[in-house]
PDB file of C-alpha atoms in Angstrom:
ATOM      1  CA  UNK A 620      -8.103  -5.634 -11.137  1.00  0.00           C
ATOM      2  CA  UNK A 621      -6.722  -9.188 -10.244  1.00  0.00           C
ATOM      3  CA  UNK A 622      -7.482 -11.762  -7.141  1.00  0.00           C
ATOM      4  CA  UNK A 623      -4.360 -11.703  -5.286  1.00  0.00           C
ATOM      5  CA  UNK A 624      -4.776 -13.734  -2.328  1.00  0.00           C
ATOM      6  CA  UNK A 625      -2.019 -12.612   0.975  1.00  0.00           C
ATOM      7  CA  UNK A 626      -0.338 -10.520  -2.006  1.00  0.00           C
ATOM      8  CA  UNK A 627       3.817  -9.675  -1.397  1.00  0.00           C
ATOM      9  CA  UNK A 628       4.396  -6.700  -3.092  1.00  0.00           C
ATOM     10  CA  UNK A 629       3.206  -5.360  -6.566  1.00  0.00           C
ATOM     11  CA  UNK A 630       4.808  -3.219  -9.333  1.00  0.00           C
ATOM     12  CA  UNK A 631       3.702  -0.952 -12.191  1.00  0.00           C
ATOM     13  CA  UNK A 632       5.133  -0.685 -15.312  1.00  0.00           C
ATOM     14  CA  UNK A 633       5.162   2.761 -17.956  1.00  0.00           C
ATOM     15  CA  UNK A 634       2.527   0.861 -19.877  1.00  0.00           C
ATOM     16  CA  UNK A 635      -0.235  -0.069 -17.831  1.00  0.00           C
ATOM     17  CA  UNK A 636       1.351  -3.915 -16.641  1.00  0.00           C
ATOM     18  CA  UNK A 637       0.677  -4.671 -13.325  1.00  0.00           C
ATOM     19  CA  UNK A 638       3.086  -7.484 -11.664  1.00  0.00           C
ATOM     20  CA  UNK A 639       2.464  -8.986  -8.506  1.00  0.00           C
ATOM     21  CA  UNK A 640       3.325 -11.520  -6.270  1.00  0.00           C
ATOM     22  CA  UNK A 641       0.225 -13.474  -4.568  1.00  0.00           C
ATOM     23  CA  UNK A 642       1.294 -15.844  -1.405  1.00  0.00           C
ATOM     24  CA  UNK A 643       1.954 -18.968  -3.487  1.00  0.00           C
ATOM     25  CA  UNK A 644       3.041 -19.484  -6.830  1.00  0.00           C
ATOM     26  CA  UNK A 645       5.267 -17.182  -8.686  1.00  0.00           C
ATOM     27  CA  UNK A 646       4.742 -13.776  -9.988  1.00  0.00           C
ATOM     28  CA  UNK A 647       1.866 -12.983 -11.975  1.00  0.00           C
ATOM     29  CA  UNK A 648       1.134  -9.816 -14.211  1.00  0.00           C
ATOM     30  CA  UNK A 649      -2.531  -8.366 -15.534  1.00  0.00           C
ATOM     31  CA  UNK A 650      -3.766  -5.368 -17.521  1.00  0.00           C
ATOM     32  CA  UNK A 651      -4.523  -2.262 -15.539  1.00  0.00           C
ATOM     33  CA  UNK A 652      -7.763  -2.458 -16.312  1.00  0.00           C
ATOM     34  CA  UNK A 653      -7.705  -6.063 -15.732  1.00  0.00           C
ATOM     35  CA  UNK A 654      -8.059  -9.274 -17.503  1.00  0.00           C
ATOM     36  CA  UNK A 655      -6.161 -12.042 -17.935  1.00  0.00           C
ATOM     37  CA  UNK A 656      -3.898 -12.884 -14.963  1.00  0.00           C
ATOM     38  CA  UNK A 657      -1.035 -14.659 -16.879  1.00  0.00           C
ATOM     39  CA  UNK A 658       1.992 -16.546 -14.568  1.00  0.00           C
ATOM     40  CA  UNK A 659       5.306 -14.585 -15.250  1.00  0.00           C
ATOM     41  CA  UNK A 660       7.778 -16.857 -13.457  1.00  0.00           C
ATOM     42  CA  UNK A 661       7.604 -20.321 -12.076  1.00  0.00           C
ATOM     43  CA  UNK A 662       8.092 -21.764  -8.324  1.00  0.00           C
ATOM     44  CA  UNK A 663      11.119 -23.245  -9.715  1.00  0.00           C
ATOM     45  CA  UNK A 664      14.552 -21.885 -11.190  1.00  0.00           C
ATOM     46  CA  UNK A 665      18.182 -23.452 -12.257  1.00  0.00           C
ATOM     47  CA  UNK A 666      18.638 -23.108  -8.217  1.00  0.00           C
ATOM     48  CA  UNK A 667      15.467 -25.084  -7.276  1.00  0.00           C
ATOM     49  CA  UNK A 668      12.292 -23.834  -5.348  1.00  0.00           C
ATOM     50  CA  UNK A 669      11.636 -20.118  -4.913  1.00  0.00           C
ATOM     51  CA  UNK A 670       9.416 -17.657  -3.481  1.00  0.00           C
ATOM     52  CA  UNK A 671       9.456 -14.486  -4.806  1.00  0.00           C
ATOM     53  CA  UNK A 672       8.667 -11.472  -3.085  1.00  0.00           C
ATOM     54  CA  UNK A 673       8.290  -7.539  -3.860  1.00  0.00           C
ATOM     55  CA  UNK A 674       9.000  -6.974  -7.377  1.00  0.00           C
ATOM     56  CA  UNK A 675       9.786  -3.643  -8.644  1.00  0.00           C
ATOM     57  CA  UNK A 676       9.700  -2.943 -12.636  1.00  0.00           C
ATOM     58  CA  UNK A 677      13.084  -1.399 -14.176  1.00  0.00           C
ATOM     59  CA  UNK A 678      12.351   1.896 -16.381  1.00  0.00           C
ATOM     60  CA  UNK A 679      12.230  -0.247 -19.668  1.00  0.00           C
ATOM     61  CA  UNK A 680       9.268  -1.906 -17.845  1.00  0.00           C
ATOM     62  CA  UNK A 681      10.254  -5.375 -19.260  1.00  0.00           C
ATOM     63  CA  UNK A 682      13.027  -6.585 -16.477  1.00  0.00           C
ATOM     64  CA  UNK A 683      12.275  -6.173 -13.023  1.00  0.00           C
ATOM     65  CA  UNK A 684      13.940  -7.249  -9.772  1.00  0.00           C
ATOM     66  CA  UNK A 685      12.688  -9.021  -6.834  1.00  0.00           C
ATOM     67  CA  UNK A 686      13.191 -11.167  -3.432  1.00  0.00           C
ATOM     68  CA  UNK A 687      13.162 -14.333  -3.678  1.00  0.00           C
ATOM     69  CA  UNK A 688      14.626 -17.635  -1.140  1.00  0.00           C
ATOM     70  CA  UNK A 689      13.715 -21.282  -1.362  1.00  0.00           C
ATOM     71  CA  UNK A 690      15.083 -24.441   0.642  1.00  0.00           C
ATOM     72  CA  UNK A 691      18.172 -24.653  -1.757  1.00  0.00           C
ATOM     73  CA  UNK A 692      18.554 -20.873  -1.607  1.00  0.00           C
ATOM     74  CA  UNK A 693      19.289 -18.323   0.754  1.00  0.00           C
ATOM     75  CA  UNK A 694      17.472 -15.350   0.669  1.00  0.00           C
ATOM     76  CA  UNK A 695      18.994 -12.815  -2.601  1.00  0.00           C
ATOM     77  CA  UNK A 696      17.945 -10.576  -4.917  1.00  0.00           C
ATOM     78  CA  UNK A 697      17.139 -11.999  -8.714  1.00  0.00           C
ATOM     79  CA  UNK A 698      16.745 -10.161 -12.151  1.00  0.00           C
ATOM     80  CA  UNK A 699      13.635 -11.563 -14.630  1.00  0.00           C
ATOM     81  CA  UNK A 700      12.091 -10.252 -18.012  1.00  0.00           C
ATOM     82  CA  UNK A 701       8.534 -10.372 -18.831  1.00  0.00           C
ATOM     83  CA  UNK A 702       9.366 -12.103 -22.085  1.00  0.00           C
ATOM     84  CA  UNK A 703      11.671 -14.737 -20.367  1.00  0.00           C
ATOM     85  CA  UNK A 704       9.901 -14.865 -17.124  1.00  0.00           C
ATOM     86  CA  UNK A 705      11.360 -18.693 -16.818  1.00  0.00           C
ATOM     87  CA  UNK A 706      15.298 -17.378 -16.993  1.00  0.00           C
ATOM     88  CA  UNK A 707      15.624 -15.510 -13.464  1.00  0.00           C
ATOM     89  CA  UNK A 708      19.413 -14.913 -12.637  1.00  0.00           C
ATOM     90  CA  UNK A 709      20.455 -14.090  -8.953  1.00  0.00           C
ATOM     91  CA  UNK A 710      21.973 -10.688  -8.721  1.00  0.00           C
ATOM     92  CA  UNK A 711      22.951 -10.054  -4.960  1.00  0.00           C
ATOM     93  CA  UNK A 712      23.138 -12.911  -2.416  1.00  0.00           C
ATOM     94  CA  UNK A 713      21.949 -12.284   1.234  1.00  0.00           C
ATOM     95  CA  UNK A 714      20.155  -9.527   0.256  1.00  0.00           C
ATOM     96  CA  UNK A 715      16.395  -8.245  -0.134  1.00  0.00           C
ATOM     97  CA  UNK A 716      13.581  -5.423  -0.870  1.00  0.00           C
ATOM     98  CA  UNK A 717      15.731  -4.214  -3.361  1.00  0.00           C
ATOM     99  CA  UNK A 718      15.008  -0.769  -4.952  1.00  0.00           C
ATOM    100  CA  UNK A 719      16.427   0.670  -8.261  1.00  0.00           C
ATOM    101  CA  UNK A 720      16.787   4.761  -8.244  1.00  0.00           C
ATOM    102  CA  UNK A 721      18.899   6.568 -10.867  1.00  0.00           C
ATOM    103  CA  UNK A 722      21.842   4.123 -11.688  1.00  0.00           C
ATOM    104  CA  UNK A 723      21.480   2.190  -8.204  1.00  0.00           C
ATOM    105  CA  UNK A 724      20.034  -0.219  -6.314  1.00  0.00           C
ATOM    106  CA  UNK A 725      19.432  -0.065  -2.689  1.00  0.00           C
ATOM    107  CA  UNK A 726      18.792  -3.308  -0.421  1.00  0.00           C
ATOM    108  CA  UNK A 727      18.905  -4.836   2.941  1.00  0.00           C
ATOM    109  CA  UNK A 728      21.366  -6.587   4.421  1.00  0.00           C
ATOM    110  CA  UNK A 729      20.686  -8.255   8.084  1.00  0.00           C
ATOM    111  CA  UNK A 730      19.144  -4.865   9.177  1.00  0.00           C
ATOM    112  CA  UNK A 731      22.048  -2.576   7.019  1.00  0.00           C
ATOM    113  CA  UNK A 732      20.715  -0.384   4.338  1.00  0.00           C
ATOM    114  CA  UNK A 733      23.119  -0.745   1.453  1.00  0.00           C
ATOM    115  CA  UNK A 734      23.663   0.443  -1.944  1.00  0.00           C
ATOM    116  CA  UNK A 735      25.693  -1.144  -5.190  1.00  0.00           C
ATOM    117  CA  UNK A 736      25.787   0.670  -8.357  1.00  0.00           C
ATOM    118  CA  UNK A 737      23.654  -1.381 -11.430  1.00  0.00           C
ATOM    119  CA  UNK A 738      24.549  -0.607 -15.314  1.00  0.00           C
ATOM    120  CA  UNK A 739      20.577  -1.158 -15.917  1.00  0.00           C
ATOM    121  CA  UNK A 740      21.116  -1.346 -19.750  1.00  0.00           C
ATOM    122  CA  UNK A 741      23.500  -4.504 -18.803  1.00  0.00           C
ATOM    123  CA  UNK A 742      21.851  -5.649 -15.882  1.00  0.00           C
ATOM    124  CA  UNK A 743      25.612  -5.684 -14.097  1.00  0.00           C
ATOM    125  CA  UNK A 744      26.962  -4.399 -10.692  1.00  0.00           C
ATOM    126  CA  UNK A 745      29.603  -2.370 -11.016  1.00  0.00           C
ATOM    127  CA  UNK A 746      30.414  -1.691  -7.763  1.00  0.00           C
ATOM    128  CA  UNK A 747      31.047  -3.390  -4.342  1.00  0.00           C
ATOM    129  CA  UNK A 748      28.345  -2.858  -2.192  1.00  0.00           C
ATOM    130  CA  UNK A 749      28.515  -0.159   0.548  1.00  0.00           C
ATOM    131  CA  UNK A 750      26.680   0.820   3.642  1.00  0.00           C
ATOM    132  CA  UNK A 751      24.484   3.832   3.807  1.00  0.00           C
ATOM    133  CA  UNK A 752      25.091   6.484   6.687  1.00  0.00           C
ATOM    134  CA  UNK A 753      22.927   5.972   9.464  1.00  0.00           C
ATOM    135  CA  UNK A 754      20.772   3.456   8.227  1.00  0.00           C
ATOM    136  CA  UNK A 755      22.381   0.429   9.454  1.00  0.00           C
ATOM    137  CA  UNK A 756      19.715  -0.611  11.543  1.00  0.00           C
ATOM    138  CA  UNK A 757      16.518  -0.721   9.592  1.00  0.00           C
ATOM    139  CA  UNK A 758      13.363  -1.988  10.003  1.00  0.00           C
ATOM    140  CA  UNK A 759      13.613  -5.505   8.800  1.00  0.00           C
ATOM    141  CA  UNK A 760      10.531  -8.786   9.085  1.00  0.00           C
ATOM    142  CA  UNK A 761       9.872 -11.686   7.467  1.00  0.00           C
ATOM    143  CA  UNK A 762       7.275 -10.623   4.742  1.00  0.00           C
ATOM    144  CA  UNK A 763       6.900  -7.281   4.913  1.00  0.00           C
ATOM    145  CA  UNK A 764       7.729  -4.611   2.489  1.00  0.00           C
ATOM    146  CA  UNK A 765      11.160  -3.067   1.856  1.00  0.00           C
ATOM    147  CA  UNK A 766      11.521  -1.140   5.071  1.00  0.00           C
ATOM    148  CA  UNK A 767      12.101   2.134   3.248  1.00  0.00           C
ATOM    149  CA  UNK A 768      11.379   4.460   0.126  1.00  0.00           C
ATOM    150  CA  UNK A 769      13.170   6.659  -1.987  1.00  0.00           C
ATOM    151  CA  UNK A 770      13.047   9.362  -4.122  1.00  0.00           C
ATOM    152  CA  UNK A 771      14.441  11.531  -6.462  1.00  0.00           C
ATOM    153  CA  UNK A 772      16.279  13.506  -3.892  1.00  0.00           C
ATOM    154  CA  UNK A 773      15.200  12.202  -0.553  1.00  0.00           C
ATOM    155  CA  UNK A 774      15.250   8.830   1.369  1.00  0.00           C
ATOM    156  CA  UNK A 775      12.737   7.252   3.832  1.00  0.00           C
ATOM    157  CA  UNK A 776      13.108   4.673   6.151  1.00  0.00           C
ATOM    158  CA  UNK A 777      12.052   2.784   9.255  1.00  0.00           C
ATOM    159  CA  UNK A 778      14.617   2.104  12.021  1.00  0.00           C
ATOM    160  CA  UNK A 779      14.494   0.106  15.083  1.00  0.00           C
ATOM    161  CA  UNK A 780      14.720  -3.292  14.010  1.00  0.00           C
ATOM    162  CA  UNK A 781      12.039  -5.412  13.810  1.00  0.00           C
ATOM    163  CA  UNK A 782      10.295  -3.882  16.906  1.00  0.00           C
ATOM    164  CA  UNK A 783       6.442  -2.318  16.948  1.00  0.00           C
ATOM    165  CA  UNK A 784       7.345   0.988  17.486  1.00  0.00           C
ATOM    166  CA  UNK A 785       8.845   2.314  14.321  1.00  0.00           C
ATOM    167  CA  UNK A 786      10.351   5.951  13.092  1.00  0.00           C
ATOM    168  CA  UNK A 787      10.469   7.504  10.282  1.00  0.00           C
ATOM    169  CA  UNK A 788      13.139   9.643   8.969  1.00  0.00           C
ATOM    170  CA  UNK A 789      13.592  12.272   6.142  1.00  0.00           C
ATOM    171  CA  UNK A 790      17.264  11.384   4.656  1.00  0.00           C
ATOM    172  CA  UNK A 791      19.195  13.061   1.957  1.00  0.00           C
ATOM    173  CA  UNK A 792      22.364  11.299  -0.201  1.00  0.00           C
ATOM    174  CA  UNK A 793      24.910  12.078   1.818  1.00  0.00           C
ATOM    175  CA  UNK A 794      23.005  10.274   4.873  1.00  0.00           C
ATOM    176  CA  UNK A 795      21.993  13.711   6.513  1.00  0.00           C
ATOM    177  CA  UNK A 796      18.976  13.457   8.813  1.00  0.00           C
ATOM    178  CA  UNK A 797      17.062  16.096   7.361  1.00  0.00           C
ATOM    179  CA  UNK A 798      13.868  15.675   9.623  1.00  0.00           C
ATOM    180  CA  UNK A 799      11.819  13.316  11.557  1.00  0.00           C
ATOM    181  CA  UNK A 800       8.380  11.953   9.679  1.00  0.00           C
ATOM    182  CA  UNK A 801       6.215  12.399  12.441  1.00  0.00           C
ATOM    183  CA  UNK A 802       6.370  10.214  16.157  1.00  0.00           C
ATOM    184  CA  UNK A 803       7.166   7.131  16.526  1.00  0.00           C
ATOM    185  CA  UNK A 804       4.599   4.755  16.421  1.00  0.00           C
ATOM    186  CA  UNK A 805       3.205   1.514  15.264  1.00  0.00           C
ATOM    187  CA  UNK A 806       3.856   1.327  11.654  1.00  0.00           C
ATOM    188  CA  UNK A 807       3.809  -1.429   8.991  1.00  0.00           C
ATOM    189  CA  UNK A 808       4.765  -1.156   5.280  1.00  0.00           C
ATOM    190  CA  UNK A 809       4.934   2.693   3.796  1.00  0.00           C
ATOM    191  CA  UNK A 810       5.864   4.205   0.624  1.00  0.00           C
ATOM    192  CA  UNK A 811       6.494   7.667  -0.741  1.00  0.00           C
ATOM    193  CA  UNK A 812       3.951   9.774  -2.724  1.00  0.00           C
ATOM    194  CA  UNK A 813       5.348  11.016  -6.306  1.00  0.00           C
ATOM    195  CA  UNK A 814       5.795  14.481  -4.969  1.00  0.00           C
ATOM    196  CA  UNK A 815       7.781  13.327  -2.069  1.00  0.00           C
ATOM    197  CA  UNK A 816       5.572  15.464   0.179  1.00  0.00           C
ATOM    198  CA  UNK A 817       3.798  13.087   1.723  1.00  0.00           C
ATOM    199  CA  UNK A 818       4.071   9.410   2.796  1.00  0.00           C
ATOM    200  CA  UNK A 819       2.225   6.645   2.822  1.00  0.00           C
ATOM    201  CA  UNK A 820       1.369   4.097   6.144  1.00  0.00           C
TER     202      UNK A 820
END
């Protein structure tokens, strides 16, 4: 589709835009079919130099969220628009990988799993942020993916710190361990399949 040299993270949107975040630069968005890479935000923002990181399209697939720190700025988690790609407005300080699912947005926090409730249609928090039951140790390293996936119904995610030796675990809302996702092993970055059935290493 796109070169993407030491890519962090990429997003799709409802209508066939891809955005993605190569190692240097800001984040960039192309056709599905390819094309025309075209820069969507800038190194730079009102609070200097940033690198952004794993962005993740809202359902209008115009705003998106993503990571993003710089030497001015400690690590948080900022709010853009594909039409105003230059006007990026930090959301939640200290934070990162962030995830929105059905009225929420889930990030990390040191190695805590949290979650805030997000009016999406406003782009406002309208809640205080809160930790999620038994996840207050996840998988968390420099660069790497959000160390967990959800679903509709069902949430995934690696525990252990930032150690090799990872597990996996099937969660449900109310912070239930509903099953193990296989032994613990080596694993890196993963994501759930559509069908939650399956996931991803």
């Amino acid at each position: 589709i796109a070169a993407a040299p030491q890519p962090r993270g990429g997003t799709w949107s409802p209508d066939g835009e891809s955005l993605f975040a190569p190692s240097t630069g800001g984040l960039h968005r192309v056709r599905a079919f390819g094309g025309e890479v075209v820069p969507v935000t800038s190194t730079k923002s009102s609070r200097g130099s940033l690198a952004p990181r794993w962005p993740q399209f809202l359902p209008d697939g115009h705003r998106f969220l993503f990571t993003a720190s710089g030497p001015e700025s400690p690590v948080g988690i900022y709010v853009g628009d594909l039409a105003s790609g230059a006007e990026l407005r930090l959301l939640i300080r200290d934070g990162s990988g962030a995830i929105y699912s059905d009225g929420w947005i889930l990030f990390v926090r040191d190695t805590v799993l949290m979650v805030r409730q997000f009016d999406v249609r406003r782009l406002e928090l309208i809640s205080e942020p809160r930790a999620i039951a038994y996840a207050d140790s996840v998988g968390s390293r420099a660069g790497h993916a959000p160390p967990y996936s959800v679903g509709a119904s069902v949430l995934a995610f690696r525990t252990g710190g930032a150690s090799a030796v990872q597990s996996l675990l099937w969660v449900d809302r109310t912070g239930k361990v509903i099953q193990a996702a296989g032994e613990p092993t080596e694993q890196d970055d993963f994501s759930l399949s559509p069908d939650l059935s399956r996931v991803a290493v």
